[in-house]
């Protein structure tokens, strides 16, 4: 199977923050909720989110966007490092950022900051567009696409261009292969065209079809896909529309679902797929994206506990495990996770991990830190320090990534990984697993695997301690 085709993303990058906590009371001085136990996460937004989602599909992605010297721009550059190639346009003002306050994953408030706009195009940006084999325009109304309309018009005449429009931006250039407004955007664009008074009555699908037909003709686009949230998308070439329904009803945070839809559609067209196939893939990808937690897979915890292990060459950072899970999830694969201390790796561990890996497309092993092991097993444990345990686990062919948690149980880490399958040995019962209800909350499943009798770290350690010492070593340290 050939590698996914490269993709060029052109548009306005944002920096997104989520303040996540819980609400248990109202403030005494005003009838407003008090959000406590706050945890702040930061992620790429706007065109930067679309670019990262495309890169998570295994593509080489170049992002043309406006960035400045402000703190938000620098933070975003750090988040994008190693994920996408950047072609920077100059920015006037500070990079736009938005902060959502959430309680139990439900948004309470959004704060927008920064009024930066792209100042001018560059020769490097024009060259990138001229050399692209496929383009996604993620327009967020802050000027990047407007400044590059001429090279984008030329690109649309020779390669697939997908245009995700914004109410504050200009219409797509003529000749785009696919435009992807949501239903409210399509209604606004159609009204702006002055096509006559909006008829009363009719179903939402009939209305979306009428708007899509109007936009195909007015924009001179090959096709328009109006996204309908949980209902899927309606694809029009200017004639009888095609409804592409969602495979399941997904409930969750839909922030960024439009970017997931557009990135998947653009990638599919870059790979040579038909528009109908690309839209179907995009609907399925957006549905999975919402069901599996949305943009959390790309978030970075900016208040991570200091007790997390330091980064070194001896073990793969937990961030890599999150990226591995996000990449497999974005490609439609099944993410499997297993957890434990894995002190003195033995045949029982290997049997469990091999069986777990066979049930999915990647296996992430969640490992207790040294402090966590000591709390659970006592002062004499672990026998093997964390760096060595991780190194041994990474050497197993069945293990794709490792992650570390410092708590007694892995709920926090699981909430970030959101695996489809949580694998445990058969010596556990579901009633003994405090994380079972958490895994099931996002549609995941706990799977128990047969346990190999007679294999345990404690038993091995006890037998080793009781074994007679070789002659000549009594009373002195073995060398």
Short mmCIF file of C-alpha atoms in Angstrom, two decimals:
data_model
loop_
_atom_site.label_atom_id
_atom_site.label_comp_id
_atom_site.label_asym_id
_atom_site.label_seq_id
_atom_site.Cartn_x
_atom_site.Cartn_y
_atom_site.Cartn_z
CA UNK A 1 0.00 0.00 0.00
CA UNK A 2 1.44 3.39 -1.03
CA UNK A 3 2.02 6.15 1.51
CA UNK A 4 -0.61 8.89 1.83
CA UNK A 5 -0.05 11.78 -0.56
CA UNK A 6 1.39 15.06 0.77
CA UNK A 7 -1.01 17.92 1.46
CA UNK A 8 -0.65 21.69 1.58
CA UNK A 9 -2.85 23.51 4.11
CA UNK A 10 -3.40 27.25 3.64
CA UNK A 11 -5.27 29.29 6.23
CA UNK A 12 -5.42 31.10 9.53
CA UNK A 13 -3.86 29.36 12.52
CA UNK A 14 -5.22 29.86 16.02
CA UNK A 15 -4.10 28.82 19.50
CA UNK A 16 -6.76 27.04 21.53
CA UNK A 17 -6.89 26.60 25.31
CA UNK A 18 -9.29 24.53 27.41
CA UNK A 19 -9.75 25.14 31.12
CA UNK A 20 -11.32 21.91 32.34
CA UNK A 21 -12.75 21.45 35.82
CA UNK A 22 -15.83 20.53 37.76
CA UNK A 23 -18.78 22.51 39.10
CA UNK A 24 -20.25 21.66 42.50
CA UNK A 25 -21.69 24.99 43.68
CA UNK A 26 -22.61 28.54 42.73
CA UNK A 27 -20.59 31.58 43.75
CA UNK A 28 -21.90 33.34 46.90
CA UNK A 29 -21.73 36.79 45.31
CA UNK A 30 -23.45 36.00 41.99
CA UNK A 31 -25.53 33.19 40.48
CA UNK A 32 -22.60 31.83 38.47
CA UNK A 33 -20.96 28.40 38.64
CA UNK A 34 -17.67 27.97 40.45
CA UNK A 35 -15.27 25.85 38.38
CA UNK A 36 -12.70 24.11 40.56
CA UNK A 37 -9.85 21.61 40.13
CA UNK A 38 -8.84 23.36 36.93
CA UNK A 39 -6.57 21.74 34.40
CA UNK A 40 -5.34 23.74 31.43
CA UNK A 41 -4.60 22.16 28.05
CA UNK A 42 -3.38 23.87 24.90
CA UNK A 43 -3.62 22.72 21.29
CA UNK A 44 -3.32 24.00 17.72
CA UNK A 45 -6.50 25.62 16.41
CA UNK A 46 -7.97 26.76 13.10
CA UNK A 47 -5.85 25.86 10.08
CA UNK A 48 -3.16 24.55 12.44
CA UNK A 49 -5.61 21.98 13.81
CA UNK A 50 -6.58 20.93 10.28
CA UNK A 51 -2.90 20.53 9.41
CA UNK A 52 -2.18 18.43 12.50
CA UNK A 53 -5.17 16.20 11.80
CA UNK A 54 -3.94 15.63 8.25
CA UNK A 55 -0.46 14.87 9.59
CA UNK A 56 -1.97 12.37 12.04
CA UNK A 57 -3.17 10.46 8.97
CA UNK A 58 0.48 9.82 8.13
CA UNK A 59 0.80 12.60 5.55
CA UNK A 60 3.60 15.05 4.94
CA UNK A 61 1.88 18.36 5.60
CA UNK A 62 3.00 21.90 4.87
CA UNK A 63 1.09 24.71 6.56
CA UNK A 64 1.04 28.22 5.08
CA UNK A 65 -0.16 30.59 7.78
CA UNK A 66 0.49 33.99 9.36
CA UNK A 67 2.50 34.06 12.59
CA UNK A 68 4.12 36.87 14.55
CA UNK A 69 6.61 37.36 17.35
CA UNK A 70 3.98 37.33 20.11
CA UNK A 71 3.80 34.71 22.85
CA UNK A 72 0.80 32.90 21.31
CA UNK A 73 2.61 32.55 17.96
CA UNK A 74 5.70 31.16 19.65
CA UNK A 75 3.60 28.70 21.67
CA UNK A 76 1.90 27.49 18.52
CA UNK A 77 5.21 27.04 16.74
CA UNK A 78 6.38 24.80 19.56
CA UNK A 79 3.20 22.72 19.32
CA UNK A 80 3.63 22.34 15.55
CA UNK A 81 7.31 21.45 15.70
CA UNK A 82 7.90 17.97 14.33
CA UNK A 83 4.32 17.65 13.07
CA UNK A 84 4.12 19.91 10.04
CA UNK A 85 6.42 22.06 7.90
CA UNK A 86 5.71 25.77 8.37
CA UNK A 87 5.68 28.49 5.71
CA UNK A 88 5.16 31.71 7.64
CA UNK A 89 3.46 34.88 6.47
CA UNK A 90 3.93 38.10 8.47
CA UNK A 91 1.20 38.84 11.01
CA UNK A 92 -0.12 42.22 12.06
CA UNK A 93 -1.13 42.15 15.73
CA UNK A 94 -1.18 39.15 18.07
CA UNK A 95 -2.19 35.67 17.00
CA UNK A 96 -5.85 34.96 17.72
CA UNK A 97 -6.51 32.52 20.51
CA UNK A 98 -9.63 31.21 22.18
CA UNK A 99 -10.08 29.83 25.67
CA UNK A 100 -12.98 27.57 26.58
CA UNK A 101 -14.04 26.97 30.17
CA UNK A 102 -15.53 23.49 30.52
CA UNK A 103 -17.18 21.62 33.37
CA UNK A 104 -17.43 17.86 32.98
CA UNK A 105 -16.52 18.36 29.31
CA UNK A 106 -19.43 20.78 28.74
CA UNK A 107 -18.50 24.30 27.61
CA UNK A 108 -19.61 27.09 29.96
CA UNK A 109 -17.84 30.09 28.46
CA UNK A 110 -15.49 31.06 25.63
CA UNK A 111 -12.97 33.92 25.72
CA UNK A 112 -11.48 35.22 22.45
CA UNK A 113 -8.24 37.16 22.42
CA UNK A 114 -5.92 38.55 19.75
CA UNK A 115 -6.93 40.38 16.58
CA UNK A 116 -3.97 39.48 14.36
CA UNK A 117 -4.39 39.35 10.58
CA UNK A 118 -2.12 38.17 7.79
CA UNK A 119 -0.26 41.22 6.45
CA UNK A 120 1.05 40.10 3.05
CA UNK A 121 1.80 37.11 0.89
CA UNK A 122 5.33 35.89 0.27
CA UNK A 123 7.20 34.33 -2.64
CA UNK A 124 7.79 31.21 -0.55
CA UNK A 125 4.04 30.81 0.03
CA UNK A 126 3.29 31.26 -3.67
CA UNK A 127 5.92 28.66 -4.57
CA UNK A 128 4.48 26.19 -2.04
CA UNK A 129 1.03 26.56 -3.61
CA UNK A 130 2.41 26.27 -7.15
CA UNK A 131 4.23 23.03 -6.26
CA UNK A 132 1.39 21.43 -4.27
CA UNK A 133 -0.31 18.27 -5.46
CA UNK A 134 -3.42 18.99 -3.35
CA UNK A 135 -4.51 21.94 -1.22
CA UNK A 136 -6.81 22.43 1.76
CA UNK A 137 -7.84 26.02 2.43
CA UNK A 138 -8.89 26.34 6.08
CA UNK A 139 -10.20 29.90 6.06
CA UNK A 140 -10.87 31.44 9.47
CA UNK A 141 -11.50 34.95 8.20
CA UNK A 142 -8.16 36.45 9.19
CA UNK A 143 -6.74 37.18 5.76
CA UNK A 144 -4.37 34.38 4.78
CA UNK A 145 -6.54 32.94 2.01
CA UNK A 146 -7.51 36.43 0.81
CA UNK A 147 -3.87 37.39 0.25
CA UNK A 148 -3.16 34.23 -1.76
CA UNK A 149 -6.25 34.11 -4.00
CA UNK A 150 -4.34 34.35 -7.29
CA UNK A 151 -2.02 31.37 -6.68
CA UNK A 152 -4.93 29.45 -5.16
CA UNK A 153 -7.02 30.16 -8.28
CA UNK A 154 -4.21 28.74 -10.42
CA UNK A 155 -3.91 25.69 -8.17
CA UNK A 156 -7.65 24.98 -8.42
CA UNK A 157 -7.29 24.74 -12.21
CA UNK A 158 -4.76 21.88 -11.99
CA UNK A 159 -5.01 19.98 -8.63
CA UNK A 160 -7.70 19.11 -6.08
CA UNK A 161 -8.48 22.08 -3.83
CA UNK A 162 -10.81 21.72 -0.85
CA UNK A 163 -12.06 25.01 0.59
CA UNK A 164 -13.47 25.20 4.11
CA UNK A 165 -15.02 28.69 4.06
CA UNK A 166 -15.65 31.16 6.88
CA UNK A 167 -18.45 33.72 7.18
CA UNK A 168 -15.91 36.53 7.54
CA UNK A 169 -13.83 35.35 4.59
CA UNK A 170 -14.27 35.65 0.84
CA UNK A 171 -15.94 32.91 -1.23
CA UNK A 172 -13.81 30.06 -2.57
CA UNK A 173 -11.90 30.71 -5.78
CA UNK A 174 -13.58 29.31 -8.95
CA UNK A 175 -12.81 25.70 -9.77
CA UNK A 176 -12.36 24.23 -6.29
CA UNK A 177 -13.04 20.49 -6.24
CA UNK A 178 -15.01 20.65 -2.99
CA UNK A 179 -16.27 23.38 -0.65
CA UNK A 180 -17.31 22.33 2.87
CA UNK A 181 -19.57 24.86 4.66
CA UNK A 182 -21.69 23.76 7.60
CA UNK A 183 -25.46 24.22 7.31
CA UNK A 184 -25.56 27.65 9.01
CA UNK A 185 -22.64 28.88 6.91
CA UNK A 186 -24.29 27.66 3.71
CA UNK A 187 -27.47 29.48 4.66
CA UNK A 188 -25.55 32.70 5.32
CA UNK A 189 -23.56 32.50 2.09
CA UNK A 190 -26.71 31.83 0.06
CA UNK A 191 -28.49 34.77 1.71
CA UNK A 192 -25.51 37.01 0.97
CA UNK A 193 -25.82 36.16 -2.72
CA UNK A 194 -29.30 37.72 -2.77
CA UNK A 195 -30.95 34.74 -4.43
CA UNK A 196 -34.41 35.76 -3.31
CA UNK A 197 -36.48 35.45 -0.16
CA UNK A 198 -35.92 32.28 1.81
CA UNK A 199 -38.94 29.98 1.32
CA UNK A 200 -40.82 29.01 4.46
CA UNK A 201 -41.20 25.36 5.45
CA UNK A 202 -39.40 22.37 4.03
CA UNK A 203 -37.09 19.93 5.76
CA UNK A 204 -33.57 20.73 6.85
CA UNK A 205 -32.25 18.42 4.14
CA UNK A 206 -34.31 20.16 1.47
CA UNK A 207 -33.02 23.54 2.66
CA UNK A 208 -29.40 22.34 2.70
CA UNK A 209 -29.79 20.89 -0.81
CA UNK A 210 -31.15 24.19 -2.11
CA UNK A 211 -28.30 26.15 -0.54
CA UNK A 212 -25.69 23.70 -1.84
CA UNK A 213 -27.08 23.96 -5.37
CA UNK A 214 -26.97 27.76 -5.14
CA UNK A 215 -23.36 27.77 -3.95
CA UNK A 216 -22.14 25.28 -6.58
CA UNK A 217 -23.34 27.63 -9.30
CA UNK A 218 -22.39 30.93 -7.66
CA UNK A 219 -18.95 29.79 -6.60
CA UNK A 220 -18.33 27.79 -9.81
CA UNK A 221 -17.25 24.92 -7.59
CA UNK A 222 -17.19 21.32 -8.81
CA UNK A 223 -19.10 20.28 -5.69
CA UNK A 224 -20.27 21.50 -2.30
CA UNK A 225 -20.67 19.30 0.80
CA UNK A 226 -22.88 20.89 3.45
CA UNK A 227 -22.01 19.31 6.79
CA UNK A 228 -25.02 18.51 8.98
CA UNK A 229 -23.46 17.70 12.34
CA UNK A 230 -24.52 14.29 13.60
CA UNK A 231 -26.64 13.66 10.50
CA UNK A 232 -23.66 13.49 8.14
CA UNK A 233 -23.21 15.62 5.01
CA UNK A 234 -25.14 16.47 1.87
CA UNK A 235 -23.04 16.46 -1.33
CA UNK A 236 -24.18 18.42 -4.36
CA UNK A 237 -22.72 18.83 -7.84
CA UNK A 238 -25.53 21.21 -8.74
CA UNK A 239 -28.04 18.46 -9.46
CA UNK A 240 -29.70 15.79 -7.31
CA UNK A 241 -27.77 15.78 -4.01
CA UNK A 242 -26.29 12.76 -2.27
CA UNK A 243 -26.88 12.36 1.46
CA UNK A 244 -23.96 10.69 3.25
CA UNK A 245 -25.26 9.77 6.72
CA UNK A 246 -23.15 9.35 9.84
CA UNK A 247 -22.50 5.66 10.56
CA UNK A 248 -23.51 6.10 14.22
CA UNK A 249 -24.86 8.81 16.48
CA UNK A 250 -21.83 10.36 18.15
CA UNK A 251 -22.10 12.43 21.30
CA UNK A 252 -19.19 14.47 22.49
CA UNK A 253 -17.14 17.60 21.97
CA UNK A 254 -17.62 18.62 18.33
CA UNK A 255 -15.01 21.40 18.43
CA UNK A 256 -12.81 20.86 15.38
CA UNK A 257 -15.10 18.31 13.69
CA UNK A 258 -15.32 20.53 10.61
CA UNK A 259 -11.53 20.58 10.37
CA UNK A 260 -11.47 16.79 10.71
CA UNK A 261 -14.04 16.54 7.90
CA UNK A 262 -12.16 18.91 5.57
CA UNK A 263 -8.73 17.40 6.29
CA UNK A 264 -9.97 13.87 5.56
CA UNK A 265 -11.75 14.93 2.37
CA UNK A 266 -8.69 16.81 1.12
CA UNK A 267 -6.42 13.91 1.93
CA UNK A 268 -8.66 11.43 0.14
CA UNK A 269 -8.77 13.62 -2.97
CA UNK A 270 -4.98 13.96 -2.80
CA UNK A 271 -4.81 10.16 -2.83
CA UNK A 272 -6.85 10.10 -6.04
CA UNK A 273 -10.24 9.12 -4.63
CA UNK A 274 -13.54 10.23 -6.14
CA UNK A 275 -15.34 13.10 -4.44
CA UNK A 276 -18.17 10.84 -3.24
CA UNK A 277 -15.62 8.47 -1.67
CA UNK A 278 -13.77 11.38 -0.08
CA UNK A 279 -16.95 12.78 1.49
CA UNK A 280 -17.97 9.38 2.81
CA UNK A 281 -14.52 8.96 4.40
CA UNK A 282 -14.78 12.47 5.84
CA UNK A 283 -18.18 11.80 7.44
CA UNK A 284 -16.88 8.63 9.07
CA UNK A 285 -13.70 10.36 10.27
CA UNK A 286 -15.62 13.30 11.75
CA UNK A 287 -18.01 10.92 13.50
CA UNK A 288 -15.12 8.99 15.07
CA UNK A 289 -13.43 12.24 16.00
CA UNK A 290 -16.42 13.43 18.02
CA UNK A 291 -17.08 10.02 19.59
CA UNK A 292 -13.47 9.68 20.73
CA UNK A 293 -13.07 13.04 22.43
CA UNK A 294 -12.42 15.50 19.62
CA UNK A 295 -9.37 17.73 19.75
CA UNK A 296 -8.17 16.31 23.11
CA UNK A 297 -5.90 13.94 21.20
CA UNK A 298 -3.84 16.93 20.06
CA UNK A 299 -3.90 18.76 23.39
CA UNK A 300 -0.85 19.31 25.55
CA UNK A 301 -1.34 19.55 29.30
CA UNK A 302 0.35 22.80 30.32
CA UNK A 303 0.08 21.97 34.02
CA UNK A 304 1.39 18.42 34.00
CA UNK A 305 2.33 17.07 37.45
CA UNK A 306 6.00 17.48 38.32
CA UNK A 307 6.07 13.84 39.39
CA UNK A 308 5.97 12.67 35.81
CA UNK A 309 9.24 11.08 34.75
CA UNK A 310 11.82 13.24 33.07
CA UNK A 311 12.39 12.89 29.34
CA UNK A 312 15.50 10.97 28.35
CA UNK A 313 16.83 8.77 25.60
CA UNK A 314 16.10 5.74 27.78
CA UNK A 315 12.34 5.89 27.24
CA UNK A 316 9.75 7.16 24.83
CA UNK A 317 7.94 10.26 26.11
CA UNK A 318 4.30 9.86 27.00
CA UNK A 319 3.57 12.49 24.34
CA UNK A 320 4.68 9.97 21.70
CA UNK A 321 2.14 7.46 23.01
CA UNK A 322 -0.61 10.09 22.71
CA UNK A 323 0.48 10.89 19.15
CA UNK A 324 0.59 7.19 18.26
CA UNK A 325 -2.96 6.71 19.56
CA UNK A 326 -4.16 9.84 17.74
CA UNK A 327 -2.59 8.72 14.46
CA UNK A 328 -4.13 5.24 14.61
CA UNK A 329 -7.50 6.64 15.68
CA UNK A 330 -7.51 9.20 12.85
CA UNK A 331 -6.80 6.43 10.34
CA UNK A 332 -9.82 4.48 11.59
CA UNK A 333 -7.80 1.90 13.52
CA UNK A 334 -8.35 0.38 16.95
CA UNK A 335 -6.27 1.63 19.87
CA UNK A 336 -5.53 -0.95 22.57
CA UNK A 337 -3.99 -0.13 25.94
CA UNK A 338 -2.73 -2.33 28.75
CA UNK A 339 -1.32 -1.33 32.10
CA UNK A 340 0.72 -2.48 35.04
CA UNK A 341 4.01 -2.25 36.93
CA UNK A 342 5.83 -4.74 34.67
CA UNK A 343 8.51 -5.23 37.29
CA UNK A 344 10.61 -8.27 36.24
CA UNK A 345 8.90 -8.86 32.90
CA UNK A 346 7.85 -12.52 32.66
CA UNK A 347 5.97 -14.90 30.37
CA UNK A 348 2.59 -13.93 31.81
CA UNK A 349 3.20 -10.29 30.90
CA UNK A 350 4.34 -11.20 27.38
CA UNK A 351 1.33 -13.46 26.78
CA UNK A 352 -1.05 -10.69 27.85
CA UNK A 353 0.64 -8.04 25.69
CA UNK A 354 0.81 -10.26 22.62
CA UNK A 355 -2.86 -11.19 22.95
CA UNK A 356 -3.83 -7.55 23.48
CA UNK A 357 -1.92 -6.39 20.39
CA UNK A 358 -3.74 -8.93 18.22
CA UNK A 359 -7.08 -7.30 19.05
CA UNK A 360 -6.23 -3.91 17.52
CA UNK A 361 -3.92 -1.79 15.38
CA UNK A 362 -1.59 -0.46 18.07
CA UNK A 363 -0.77 -1.27 21.67
CA UNK A 364 0.10 1.41 24.21
CA UNK A 365 1.43 0.11 27.51
CA UNK A 366 0.66 2.27 30.56
CA UNK A 367 3.35 1.81 33.20
CA UNK A 368 3.34 2.75 36.91
CA UNK A 369 6.13 5.15 37.86
CA UNK A 370 8.62 4.09 40.52
CA UNK A 371 6.76 6.11 43.17
CA UNK A 372 3.45 4.53 42.16
CA UNK A 373 4.94 1.03 42.40
CA UNK A 374 6.34 1.74 45.87
CA UNK A 375 2.95 2.89 47.11
CA UNK A 376 1.24 -0.19 45.72
CA UNK A 377 3.84 -2.89 46.34
CA UNK A 378 5.88 -1.66 49.30
CA UNK A 379 9.27 -0.14 49.97
CA UNK A 380 11.27 -2.93 48.33
CA UNK A 381 9.72 -2.37 44.94
CA UNK A 382 10.22 -1.83 42.13
CA UNK A 383 13.07 -4.27 41.69
CA UNK A 384 13.75 -2.74 38.27
CA UNK A 385 13.77 1.08 37.87
CA UNK A 386 11.40 2.81 35.49
CA UNK A 387 13.90 3.56 32.72
CA UNK A 388 14.90 -0.11 32.51
CA UNK A 389 11.30 -1.34 32.63
CA UNK A 390 10.36 0.97 29.76
CA UNK A 391 13.38 -0.05 27.73
CA UNK A 392 12.50 -3.74 28.02
CA UNK A 393 8.86 -3.11 27.12
CA UNK A 394 9.80 -1.06 24.07
CA UNK A 395 11.96 -3.93 22.85
CA UNK A 396 8.88 -6.17 22.52
CA UNK A 397 7.62 -6.38 18.95
CA UNK A 398 4.00 -6.25 20.11
CA UNK A 399 4.42 -2.89 21.90
CA UNK A 400 3.95 0.25 19.80
CA UNK A 401 4.36 2.89 22.53
CA UNK A 402 4.69 3.30 26.28
CA UNK A 403 3.27 5.91 28.65
CA UNK A 404 3.84 6.57 32.35
CA UNK A 405 1.40 7.44 35.12
CA UNK A 406 2.31 8.49 38.62
CA UNK A 407 -1.06 7.91 40.28
CA UNK A 408 -2.11 4.62 41.88
CA UNK A 409 -4.52 3.89 39.02
CA UNK A 410 -4.32 5.00 35.36
CA UNK A 411 -7.62 6.89 34.97
CA UNK A 412 -6.02 10.24 34.12
CA UNK A 413 -3.78 8.73 31.46
CA UNK A 414 -6.61 6.64 30.04
CA UNK A 415 -8.71 9.79 29.76
CA UNK A 416 -6.02 11.24 27.49
CA UNK A 417 -5.42 8.08 25.46
CA UNK A 418 -9.12 7.11 25.19
CA UNK A 419 -8.38 3.57 23.93
CA UNK A 420 -11.01 1.47 22.22
CA UNK A 421 -9.87 -1.56 24.28
CA UNK A 422 -8.42 -1.69 27.80
CA UNK A 423 -6.73 -5.08 28.24
CA UNK A 424 -6.34 -6.76 31.63
CA UNK A 425 -5.27 -10.20 32.80
CA UNK A 426 -7.98 -12.69 33.70
CA UNK A 427 -7.02 -12.58 37.38
CA UNK A 428 -9.02 -9.33 37.56
CA UNK A 429 -12.80 -9.10 37.68
CA UNK A 430 -14.59 -6.10 36.20
CA UNK A 431 -15.86 -5.21 39.65
CA UNK A 432 -12.23 -4.78 40.80
CA UNK A 433 -11.35 -2.31 38.02
CA UNK A 434 -12.08 1.29 39.01
CA UNK A 435 -11.26 2.36 35.44
CA UNK A 436 -13.91 0.13 33.81
CA UNK A 437 -16.70 2.71 33.94
CA UNK A 438 -14.35 5.39 32.62
CA UNK A 439 -13.37 3.32 29.58
CA UNK A 440 -17.02 2.53 28.88
CA UNK A 441 -17.95 6.24 29.11
CA UNK A 442 -16.45 6.96 25.67
CA UNK A 443 -17.60 3.70 24.11
CA UNK A 444 -14.48 1.71 24.96
CA UNK A 445 -14.46 -1.84 26.22
CA UNK A 446 -12.57 -3.68 28.95
CA UNK A 447 -11.32 -7.06 27.70
CA UNK A 448 -9.99 -9.74 30.04
CA UNK A 449 -7.38 -12.18 28.75
CA UNK A 450 -6.53 -15.63 30.17
CA UNK A 451 -3.95 -15.50 32.93
CA UNK A 452 -0.96 -17.85 32.90
CA UNK A 453 -0.90 -19.68 36.22
CA UNK A 454 2.25 -19.63 38.28
CA UNK A 455 3.71 -16.49 36.74
CA UNK A 456 4.11 -13.45 38.94
CA UNK A 457 6.84 -10.97 39.78
CA UNK A 458 6.39 -11.64 43.50
CA UNK A 459 6.80 -15.39 43.00
CA UNK A 460 9.92 -14.96 40.88
CA UNK A 461 11.45 -12.59 43.42
CA UNK A 462 10.70 -14.95 46.31
CA UNK A 463 12.21 -17.94 44.48
CA UNK A 464 15.28 -15.90 43.60
CA UNK A 465 15.72 -14.82 47.24
CA UNK A 466 15.32 -18.42 48.50
CA UNK A 467 17.68 -19.97 45.96
CA UNK A 468 21.01 -21.17 47.41
CA UNK A 469 23.98 -18.99 46.59
CA UNK A 470 26.74 -20.45 44.42
CA UNK A 471 29.67 -21.77 46.38
CA UNK A 472 32.33 -19.18 47.10
CA UNK A 473 29.98 -16.19 47.10
CA UNK A 474 28.85 -16.51 50.73
CA UNK A 475 29.80 -13.52 52.81
CA UNK A 476 30.93 -11.30 49.96
CA UNK A 477 29.29 -9.33 47.19
CA UNK A 478 28.98 -11.12 43.87
CA UNK A 479 30.80 -9.31 41.11
#
